[in-house]
């Protein structure tokens, strides 16, 4: 049943999809939605395995392990979801909608970012009273829009183009404070799987590739590229780049934009490797499975043009061919004469 | 000494500079924008949709001067520029030619971003040019965004709103029983005020954002801030008068326009139901402005007819009909107070928000 766009999952959410994630342990996919639900799918079997309803739109979700996960909702709550019993409990709250959530295996902590301009760290092993689970609250210069973890590093992107980089072992202050090298609002930030830096995307159809190491040599490697644009009548239509997902094995990455396209890029060689067929509407989220064989694409209108009629929200799980994601380094052999 | 590389002529040599054959320009038809490694010198402005721009100009491009700026090294959406009589028909180039992409991806950066890389905020004229260029060619379809013309510098236009916030706010309003038309109206106002912000930034001489300095990320004292402003304030006077009257004429909203010499008489901001408001016009004229924010006071919604600039309605996708209000509304006592001035409208301030300059007279009650 695979088509150009991949297999469409049945029973998708009834409203926009805010994020989706593959598990690190299986092909389970956790999907959070504006219809106030978090759904658990088995992507290869195309079966809905669980559904959790919240009291407000759910803006992000993540796995803990194969038996539980977490969700961040616009009703200011941070919840833990237990898949086997289909139960959930509230771990804590922010003062405003919780926008992003990540679980750090390295630190054993849950990290949430919110529009109340703070980052909070939680210890999910504690009992569910907020006092016991909350490890710390860290103020940010602005509302948190995106965050990403790799190893011991946490990158937080906020409104106003601020970027804070933390070492999870010492959260008292950021390791680095930066401004985004792009000129417009940040949409998404993702760390490279090899831990040397992060990719940052904005609403202006650009992605910046940055590095943590502040030495001259490393900073010389950083660059930005334009993507997700369409040229029409001599000028560009510039689409926001909503999602970035790194392939766990090859280190190449996919970006999804409001133009409905997913592109795969080789960051080291600075090339585009592939472009998938256009999806019905904006790409809201992307996730590679743990073995890199599947790519989940949330084709879901993201409101970049305000409320308007749009295609139905859908999740596509497509098989990934090696040729689409494998880097092609420069070849040193002789070209055929 | 060596043969000429045929692949390179076709625009698809995968060996790039390591190729053992000669890469020379243009043996075949001239190909202004397409593949073939043209050495076009005007790379910045244009049509470089996949230009991989480097931040550090010396990054990668330095070794490869011959092969600069191959705008389509990256494959393309952009078929319209792919003219050029090579084998590759415009619409076919998308992603199928993986193995034949030129190595030029790397070299492209050197010229492409040199303008941006070298931009330092030393000359407001230069800044202004940069802004005009950015807003002219690359305006995003999402405009409720902050903007900085200089990378790594604080924002020239503040008031970042993400579409999730918009959506959450709209849903919340709807849940609380707000009618759709009024949600739509709220959104439209936010959108309009943002449009005006951008127009202002474009039309007036460039002034540094309040908290900016040439070395970013430091908050300056008032004293230090005053300097950039006083330099530009003279320019400000006459120019702002003219733009003022210009904007004024096109309006059909019933609000006052200051007559010729703008003075402090218009001190009290008056807020009209439709959401137009007049900030202090004491900002204009000979007075040096402690507060010259990127957004000057007055706001003229519907001024999109105005200008050739930025966010015109021409693109079908650019303007949305309705935009929900957002978190901002929590802070704003009155909806359309211009960006920088909203701070004065708040009841209480959080630490870190308190401006260092005195408020313009208009806001002193």
XYZ file of C-alpha atoms in Angstrom:
702
model
C 0.000 0.000 0.000
C 3.000 2.232 -0.130
C 2.632 5.139 -2.466
C 4.768 8.071 -3.363
C 4.084 9.647 -0.038
C 4.392 6.556 2.086
C 1.719 4.651 3.863
C -0.917 6.749 5.490
C -1.685 5.698 9.038
C -5.265 5.010 9.839
C -7.068 6.734 12.683
C -5.116 9.939 12.534
C -5.935 12.732 14.965
C -8.893 14.876 14.122
C -7.048 18.159 14.282
C -3.567 19.399 13.597
C -0.554 17.351 14.564
C 1.938 19.197 16.687
C 4.669 16.602 16.857
C 5.442 12.963 16.340
C 8.229 10.722 17.576
C 9.469 7.257 17.004
C 10.440 5.191 19.977
C 14.036 4.229 20.587
C 13.009 0.673 21.128
C 10.504 -0.227 18.475
C 8.479 1.147 15.636
C 5.983 2.723 17.932
C 5.095 6.251 17.057
C 3.789 8.776 19.551
C 1.736 11.581 18.077
C 0.520 14.710 19.840
C -2.274 16.765 18.424
C -4.372 19.890 18.672
C -7.393 17.697 19.166
C -6.137 17.280 22.753
C -5.015 13.734 22.284
C -1.780 11.838 22.334
C -1.876 8.693 20.260
C 0.407 5.733 20.170
C 0.666 3.901 16.859
C 2.544 0.912 15.722
C 3.799 2.394 12.524
C 4.801 -0.754 10.731
C 1.625 -2.567 11.584
C -0.482 0.550 11.091
C -2.418 0.027 14.280
C -3.507 2.505 16.917
C -2.347 1.130 20.226
C -3.329 3.787 22.657
C -4.909 7.159 23.069
C -4.737 9.681 25.871
C -7.015 12.661 26.132
C -5.943 15.888 27.774
C -7.808 19.032 28.568
C -6.041 21.221 26.098
C -4.185 20.912 22.812
C -1.049 18.833 23.205
C 1.968 20.587 21.829
C 4.687 17.990 22.208
C 5.321 14.452 23.322
C 8.243 12.126 23.850
C 9.010 8.590 24.853
C 10.572 7.504 28.076
C 10.854 3.871 27.178
C 8.556 1.492 25.480
C 6.132 1.457 28.336
C 5.711 5.125 29.046
C 6.009 8.547 27.584
C 5.406 12.197 28.374
C 3.327 14.974 26.965
C 3.330 18.746 27.040
C 0.031 20.527 26.679
C -1.409 23.953 26.223
C -3.313 23.534 29.459
C 0.049 24.103 31.133
C 0.457 20.527 32.263
C 3.281 18.079 31.896
C 1.994 14.549 31.989
C 3.343 11.064 32.111
C 1.592 8.498 29.972
C 1.575 4.816 30.816
C 0.943 2.834 27.710
C 0.052 -0.519 29.072
C -2.634 0.702 31.411
C -3.650 3.645 29.243
C -3.367 5.830 32.314
C -1.772 9.188 32.675
C -0.858 11.412 35.539
C 0.236 14.970 35.839
C 3.877 15.429 36.680
C 3.677 19.148 37.041
C 2.741 22.462 35.566
C 4.107 25.578 34.024
C 2.566 29.038 34.116
C 1.726 28.977 30.471
C 1.449 26.444 27.704
C 4.224 23.890 27.681
C 5.690 23.933 24.221
C 8.447 21.365 24.174
C 9.414 18.287 26.062
C 12.454 16.033 25.918
C 13.645 13.182 28.007
C 17.352 12.998 28.676
C 18.675 9.508 29.107
C 22.041 10.887 30.085
C 20.677 12.871 32.977
C 17.635 10.745 33.709
C 15.515 13.857 33.626
C 12.599 15.250 31.758
C 13.042 18.730 30.388
C 10.227 21.009 29.389
C 10.174 24.425 27.805
C 7.220 26.726 28.003
C 5.799 30.019 26.826
C 6.129 31.240 30.368
C 9.788 31.810 29.505
C 11.145 29.048 31.660
C 12.732 25.687 31.289
C 11.946 23.079 33.924
C 13.665 19.841 34.733
C 11.728 17.021 36.290
C 12.651 13.737 37.810
C 9.969 11.347 36.707
C 10.826 8.745 39.244
C 9.529 10.864 42.055
C 5.981 10.704 43.221
C 3.541 12.779 41.295
C 3.446 15.764 43.545
C 4.966 18.684 41.760
C 7.357 19.430 44.580
C 8.922 16.069 44.453
C 9.347 15.802 40.752
C 10.529 19.288 39.884
C 14.285 19.486 39.911
C 14.739 23.049 38.790
C 13.333 26.025 36.940
C 15.545 28.019 34.627
C 14.465 31.358 33.263
C 14.899 32.041 29.591
C 15.123 35.343 27.816
C 11.887 34.685 25.977
C 9.206 32.096 25.327
C 10.708 28.727 24.505
C 9.993 27.571 20.975
C 12.129 24.502 20.573
C 14.671 22.396 22.358
C 16.952 19.523 21.575
C 19.292 17.232 23.445
C 22.398 15.363 22.623
C 24.501 13.664 25.236
C 24.887 16.188 27.996
C 24.026 19.189 25.935
C 20.754 20.952 25.707
C 19.979 23.592 23.106
C 17.040 25.896 23.729
C 15.672 28.208 21.069
C 13.346 30.970 22.150
C 11.336 33.774 20.630
C 13.370 36.783 19.674
C 16.026 34.578 18.106
C 17.814 33.705 21.312
C 19.592 30.419 21.662
C 20.853 29.055 24.955
C 23.126 26.080 25.223
C 23.247 24.251 28.522
C 25.302 21.500 29.999
C 22.825 19.274 31.787
C 25.287 18.629 34.525
C 25.296 22.270 35.468
C 22.063 24.020 34.759
C 22.666 27.008 36.932
C 23.511 29.024 33.892
C 23.806 28.435 30.201
C 27.095 27.239 28.860
C 26.643 29.557 25.919
C 24.229 32.298 25.040
C 23.816 33.046 21.399
C 21.616 34.866 18.977
C 20.401 32.900 16.029
C 22.395 33.476 12.897
C 19.216 33.639 10.927
C 17.261 36.811 10.673
C 13.764 35.692 11.454
C 11.836 33.673 13.966
C 13.311 30.327 14.899
C 11.081 27.367 14.202
C 13.047 24.388 15.253
C 16.408 23.341 16.594
C 17.966 19.866 16.460
C 21.332 18.649 17.615
C 23.528 16.544 15.374
C 23.648 12.929 16.467
C 27.418 13.201 16.726
C 27.059 15.945 19.300
C 29.205 18.552 17.609
C 26.541 21.094 16.918
C 22.961 21.786 15.962
C 20.797 22.743 13.041
C 18.418 25.640 13.432
C 15.555 26.419 11.087
C 13.516 29.568 10.775
C 10.438 30.952 9.108
C 12.467 32.427 6.300
C 13.198 29.214 4.455
C 16.666 28.822 5.827
C 18.541 26.395 7.987
C 21.705 27.283 9.861
C 24.272 24.658 10.758
C 26.066 25.606 13.926
C 28.755 24.169 16.112
C 29.215 24.106 19.825
C 32.944 24.486 19.854
C 33.780 28.145 19.961
C 37.207 27.811 18.469
C 37.938 29.610 15.216
C 38.396 26.392 13.357
C 35.013 25.052 14.326
C 33.164 28.281 13.879
C 34.564 28.575 10.400
C 32.601 25.498 9.476
C 29.240 26.941 10.186
C 26.978 27.918 7.352
C 23.376 28.456 6.407
C 21.403 27.441 3.391
C 18.149 28.318 1.783
C 15.501 25.736 1.316
C 11.771 25.316 0.996
C 11.301 28.193 -1.326
C 9.422 28.497 -4.513
C 10.155 30.941 -7.190
C 7.232 32.571 -8.821
C 7.160 35.569 -11.065
C 10.675 36.529 -10.282
C 10.490 36.477 -6.562
C 10.704 33.791 -3.997
C 7.875 32.543 -1.908
C 9.605 31.802 1.315
C 8.163 29.042 3.452
C 8.906 28.378 7.092
C 10.911 25.261 7.818
C 9.016 23.548 10.578
C 10.809 20.344 11.232
C 14.259 18.856 11.180
C 15.016 15.200 11.793
C 18.415 13.538 11.761
C 18.916 10.073 10.412
C 20.237 8.076 13.338
C 22.830 6.207 11.345
C 24.026 8.375 8.526
C 23.820 11.725 10.205
C 22.100 13.225 7.220
C 18.909 15.078 7.947
C 15.481 15.751 6.606
C 13.689 19.084 6.735
C 9.994 19.679 6.328
C 8.442 22.992 5.445
C 5.167 24.713 4.934
C 5.533 24.099 1.223
C 4.624 20.466 1.814
C 7.986 19.085 0.785
C 10.457 16.986 2.698
C 14.076 17.354 1.639
C 16.984 15.259 2.752
C 20.345 16.966 3.087
C 23.922 15.975 3.581
C 25.253 18.570 5.940
C 28.884 17.665 5.601
C 28.984 17.726 1.855
C 26.434 20.497 1.617
C 24.158 18.864 -0.819
C 20.587 17.948 -1.087
C 20.258 14.233 -1.384
C 16.604 13.794 -2.072
C 13.245 15.432 -2.206
C 10.147 13.439 -1.535
C 6.944 13.984 -3.415
C 4.864 16.809 -2.211
C 2.574 16.146 0.704
C -0.984 17.421 0.803
C -0.234 20.265 3.156
C 2.446 21.732 5.408
C 4.835 19.382 7.105
C 4.394 19.806 10.822
C 6.793 17.184 12.102
C 9.281 14.527 11.034
C 10.820 11.578 12.775
C 13.141 8.771 11.748
C 12.749 5.399 13.361
C 15.591 4.135 15.486
C 17.088 2.102 12.654
C 16.518 4.800 10.116
C 14.300 2.626 7.977
C 11.119 4.552 8.423
C 10.359 8.208 8.230
C 7.170 9.469 9.784
C 5.821 12.625 8.205
C 3.036 14.656 9.752
C 1.273 16.408 6.946
C -0.811 18.805 8.916
C -1.639 22.414 8.326
C 0.331 24.500 10.782
C -1.663 27.703 10.726
C 0.967 29.738 9.001
C -1.736 31.475 7.098
C -4.173 31.799 9.909
C -7.372 29.817 10.045
C -8.306 28.603 6.623
C -9.655 25.577 4.932
C -6.996 22.947 4.478
C -6.323 19.378 3.615
C -6.964 16.811 6.225
C -4.232 16.152 8.700
C -2.486 12.892 8.074
C 0.483 10.878 9.167
C 2.554 9.084 6.596
C 5.061 6.420 7.452
C 7.360 5.837 4.563
C 10.117 3.373 4.073
C 13.414 5.014 3.597
C 15.708 3.845 0.855
C 19.380 4.037 1.394
C 19.925 6.090 -1.676
C 17.719 8.804 -0.261
C 19.644 9.273 2.919
C 23.132 7.998 2.448
C 25.747 10.655 2.079
C 27.714 10.736 -1.120
C 31.147 11.944 -0.366
C 33.361 13.305 -3.080
C 35.068 10.659 -5.067
C 38.743 10.811 -5.736
C 38.970 8.338 -8.551
C 39.408 9.307 -12.174
C 36.297 10.209 -14.008
C 35.658 8.240 -17.144
C 37.124 9.913 -20.135
C 47.805 20.409 -20.559
C 44.664 18.640 -19.606
C 41.521 17.983 -21.463
C 38.471 19.930 -20.720
C 36.022 18.218 -18.501
C 32.934 17.407 -20.421
C 30.869 16.868 -17.380
C 31.671 20.230 -16.068
C 30.538 21.791 -19.294
C 27.294 20.105 -18.816
C 27.203 21.348 -15.320
C 27.461 18.060 -13.608
C 30.925 17.094 -12.735
C 30.884 15.236 -9.525
C 34.546 15.540 -8.839
C 34.598 19.228 -8.462
C 37.987 20.657 -7.924
C 39.490 17.287 -7.649
C 38.557 16.473 -11.139
C 41.530 15.717 -13.231
C 40.131 17.495 -16.211
C 39.953 21.186 -16.693
C 36.972 23.028 -15.490
C 36.623 26.091 -17.588
C 33.643 28.268 -18.038
C 31.415 28.413 -20.909
C 32.373 26.489 -23.837
C 28.793 26.025 -24.582
C 25.949 28.360 -24.465
C 26.020 30.900 -21.792
C 24.019 29.847 -18.909
C 23.390 32.647 -16.610
C 21.891 30.844 -13.777
C 21.965 27.258 -14.466
C 24.436 24.594 -13.988
C 27.782 24.920 -15.473
C 29.600 26.849 -12.898
C 29.148 30.277 -14.239
C 31.221 32.944 -12.872
C 28.611 35.491 -12.450
C 29.677 38.152 -10.162
C 26.373 39.410 -9.033
C 25.469 36.624 -6.879
C 24.245 38.292 -3.843
C 21.168 39.832 -5.093
C 19.753 37.187 -6.981
C 18.180 34.163 -7.564
C 20.325 32.006 -5.578
C 17.735 29.855 -4.131
C 19.917 27.178 -2.904
C 22.886 29.230 -2.248
C 24.547 27.776 0.688
C 25.734 30.850 2.337
C 28.565 30.695 4.686
C 28.777 32.850 7.685
C 32.430 33.056 7.621
C 33.336 34.197 4.242
C 36.544 32.346 4.210
C 34.879 29.118 5.041
C 35.021 27.023 2.024
C 34.834 29.072 -1.004
C 38.202 30.551 -0.896
C 40.002 27.917 -2.778
C 37.666 27.671 -5.585
C 37.386 30.912 -7.312
C 36.723 29.642 -10.724
C 33.636 27.892 -9.947
C 31.733 30.315 -7.967
C 28.164 30.495 -7.353
C 26.384 27.764 -8.842
C 22.997 28.568 -7.680
C 21.600 25.262 -8.460
C 24.214 23.070 -7.048
C 21.558 21.983 -4.748
C 18.923 20.864 -7.040
C 15.982 23.024 -7.199
C 12.434 23.934 -6.957
C 13.280 26.836 -8.950
C 12.787 25.848 -12.433
C 12.282 29.286 -13.707
C 15.866 30.084 -13.340
C 17.140 26.982 -14.712
C 17.157 28.202 -18.200
C 20.144 27.528 -20.056
C 20.312 25.230 -22.738
C 21.912 22.314 -21.137
C 20.729 18.856 -21.181
C 18.802 19.325 -18.063
C 15.361 20.454 -18.594
C 14.170 22.726 -15.884
C 11.636 20.591 -14.184
C 13.566 17.497 -14.147
C 16.301 18.539 -11.994
C 14.694 18.082 -8.759
C 16.361 15.343 -6.968
C 16.846 12.579 -9.368
C 20.231 13.639 -10.464
C 21.929 12.789 -7.293
C 25.109 11.491 -8.624
C 25.557 14.275 -11.014
C 25.267 17.205 -8.783
C 28.208 19.424 -9.131
C 30.597 19.669 -6.306
C 30.095 23.308 -6.488
C 27.892 23.383 -3.544
C 30.820 24.339 -1.532
C 32.117 27.102 -3.645
C 28.889 28.847 -3.854
C 29.136 30.439 -0.539
C 32.023 32.616 -1.071
C 30.332 35.326 -3.027
C 26.867 34.579 -2.071
C 26.930 35.740 1.405
C 29.811 38.058 1.345
C 27.525 40.958 1.624
C 25.878 39.651 4.689
C 29.028 38.431 6.215
C 30.680 41.749 5.952
C 27.830 43.736 7.189
C 28.678 45.659 10.250
C 26.369 48.190 11.667
C 28.643 51.092 11.136
C 26.689 52.963 8.592
C 22.951 53.265 8.961
C 22.632 53.668 5.241
C 24.205 50.339 4.773
C 21.969 48.778 7.328
C 19.023 50.254 5.601
C 20.085 48.849 2.309
C 20.468 45.474 3.817
C 17.027 45.689 5.290
C 15.521 46.784 2.016
C 17.102 43.899 0.288
C 15.976 41.376 2.811
C 12.457 42.593 2.965
C 12.196 43.099 -0.721
C 13.218 39.701 -1.848
C 12.900 37.306 0.928
C 9.932 38.177 2.978
C 8.599 35.058 4.587
C 4.968 34.176 4.322
C 4.798 34.237 8.072
C 5.217 37.815 9.109
C 4.491 37.795 12.812
C 8.148 37.355 13.377
C 10.996 39.203 14.860
C 13.637 40.366 12.465
C 17.234 41.363 12.630
C 19.125 42.590 9.648
C 22.443 41.674 11.115
C 23.063 38.103 12.115
C 23.928 37.622 15.692
C 22.576 41.027 16.556
C 19.463 41.743 18.549
C 16.233 42.136 16.713
C 15.267 45.219 14.825
C 11.674 44.257 14.990
C 10.447 42.548 18.088
C 7.193 40.891 18.879
C 7.785 37.357 17.779
C 4.646 35.255 17.575
C 4.725 31.652 16.554
C 1.837 30.094 14.747
C 1.223 27.752 17.605
C 0.691 30.689 19.889
C -1.712 32.199 17.456
C -3.588 29.008 17.141
C -3.659 28.338 20.869
C -4.981 31.780 21.466
C -7.655 31.424 18.846
C -8.773 28.119 20.271
C -8.836 29.604 23.722
C -10.869 32.550 22.581
C -13.278 30.321 20.804
C -13.638 28.188 23.884
C -14.422 31.262 25.912
C -17.190 32.083 23.608
C -15.630 34.750 21.505
C -17.292 34.978 18.160
C -15.378 34.164 15.064
C -15.590 37.627 13.556
C -14.124 39.186 16.648
C -11.324 36.665 16.725
C -10.696 37.485 13.142
C -10.704 41.182 13.902
C -8.188 40.764 16.674
C -5.937 38.842 14.425
C -6.208 41.306 11.662
C -5.137 44.061 13.963
C -2.093 42.224 15.070
C -1.215 41.559 11.510
C -1.663 45.149 10.509
C 0.455 46.468 13.271
C 3.194 44.112 12.263
C 3.002 45.235 8.689
C 3.399 48.766 9.800
C 6.394 47.849 11.896
C 8.077 46.473 8.867
C 7.197 49.379 6.717
C 8.550 51.749 9.205
C 11.773 49.897 9.432
C 12.070 50.082 5.731
C 11.069 53.618 5.111
C 12.938 55.420 7.773
C 16.606 55.879 8.285
C 17.928 53.009 10.153
C 18.285 53.289 13.874
C 19.689 50.727 16.134
C 17.324 48.826 18.294
C 17.322 50.057 21.827
C 19.320 47.423 23.449
C 21.631 46.835 20.647
C 25.224 47.538 20.486
C 27.776 46.547 18.003
C 28.820 43.790 20.235
C 25.614 42.059 20.776
C 24.289 40.590 23.870
C 25.177 43.343 26.135
C 22.702 45.705 27.512
C 23.873 49.202 27.212
C 23.201 52.067 29.478
C 21.110 54.924 28.357
C 24.119 57.046 27.814
C 25.639 54.752 25.342
C 22.399 54.343 23.562
C 21.862 57.958 23.115
C 24.675 58.308 20.697
C 23.423 56.333 17.766
C 20.125 57.985 18.150
C 21.297 61.490 18.258
C 23.233 60.983 15.121
C 20.225 59.932 13.252
C 17.672 62.074 14.851
C 18.337 64.926 12.544
C 17.597 62.822 9.593
C 14.563 61.756 11.277
C 12.834 65.043 11.449
C 12.101 66.019 7.916
C 11.771 62.525 6.720
C 9.238 61.560 9.219
C 7.122 64.519 8.489
C 6.852 63.585 4.927
C 6.144 59.983 5.575
C 3.658 61.041 8.083
C 1.624 63.071 5.740
C 2.048 60.514 3.078
C 0.619 57.834 5.181
C -2.012 60.080 6.503
C -3.612 60.797 3.205
C -4.285 57.277 2.343
C -6.204 56.641 5.427
C -9.830 56.584 5.755
C -9.887 56.063 9.400
C -11.116 58.839 11.425
C -8.207 59.945 13.406
C -6.214 63.056 13.635
C -3.289 63.812 11.546
C -0.884 66.271 12.901
C -0.647 69.348 10.850
C 2.594 70.385 9.350
C 5.056 70.761 12.172
C 4.495 67.864 14.397
C 4.849 68.908 17.917
C 4.042 67.639 21.232
C 0.512 68.728 21.066
C -0.597 65.367 20.004
C 0.644 64.054 23.210
C -2.200 61.935 24.326
C -2.489 58.773 22.437
C -6.004 58.249 21.446
C -7.184 54.804 20.875
C -9.883 54.248 18.444
C -12.203 51.381 18.406
C -10.951 50.130 15.162
C -7.634 49.732 16.687
C -5.775 52.626 15.250
C -3.820 54.646 17.604
C -1.590 57.589 17.601
C 1.449 57.458 19.664
C 3.287 60.431 20.757
C 4.222 62.618 17.936
C 6.635 64.312 20.156
C 8.865 61.793 18.668
C 9.111 63.734 15.528
C 10.654 67.014 14.977
C 13.724 68.469 16.390
C 13.708 66.692 19.630
C 16.248 64.078 20.059
C 14.538 60.935 20.754
C 15.636 58.885 23.617
C 13.356 56.237 22.499
C 13.676 55.932 18.851
C 12.776 52.419 18.434
C 12.689 50.725 15.134
C 9.015 51.302 15.347
C 8.043 54.867 15.496
C 4.887 55.846 17.135
C 2.026 56.167 14.808
C 0.454 53.309 13.160
C -1.615 53.292 10.106
C -3.367 50.123 9.477
C -4.326 49.299 6.039
C -1.343 51.040 4.779
C -0.461 48.119 2.683
C -1.595 49.979 -0.353
C 1.152 52.210 0.347
C 4.320 50.911 -0.626
C 6.191 48.863 -2.927
C 7.614 47.407 0.080
C 7.664 44.311 2.010
C 4.485 42.695 2.869
C 2.182 43.692 0.190
C -0.895 41.823 -0.499
C 0.125 40.914 -3.911
C 1.197 37.420 -3.128
C -1.793 35.359 -2.544
C -0.164 33.494 0.165
C 1.291 36.305 2.091
C -1.594 37.941 3.761
C -3.880 35.977 5.795
C -7.390 36.996 6.325
C -7.571 36.306 9.930
C -5.033 35.922 12.577
C -5.903 35.168 16.086
C -4.584 37.326 18.775
C -2.028 35.957 20.974
C -0.138 36.018 24.170
C 0.622 39.587 23.361
C -2.856 40.511 24.194
C -2.183 39.634 27.737
C 0.420 42.268 27.922
C -1.231 44.850 25.842
C -3.754 46.936 27.506
C -4.729 48.364 24.218
C -4.276 46.257 21.241
C -2.534 48.346 18.790
C 0.029 50.144 20.753
C 3.077 50.008 18.594
C 5.618 47.391 19.396
C 8.172 49.221 21.389
C 5.650 51.258 23.251
C 3.661 48.435 24.642
C 6.017 48.253 27.508
C 4.591 51.442 28.841
C 1.139 50.104 28.790
C 1.739 47.279 31.135
C 0.515 47.430 34.634
C 3.436 45.660 36.132
C 6.843 44.894 34.881
C 8.845 41.778 35.281
C 12.492 42.146 36.039
C 14.393 42.439 32.860
C 11.583 44.179 31.075
C 11.958 47.539 32.610
C 13.166 49.899 29.959
C 16.071 52.072 30.756
C 14.855 55.138 29.015
C 12.187 57.452 30.165
C 8.854 57.091 28.471
C 7.831 59.492 25.798
C 5.620 62.204 27.106
C 2.567 60.676 25.668
C 2.696 57.824 28.051
C 3.134 59.755 31.184
C -0.175 59.958 32.829
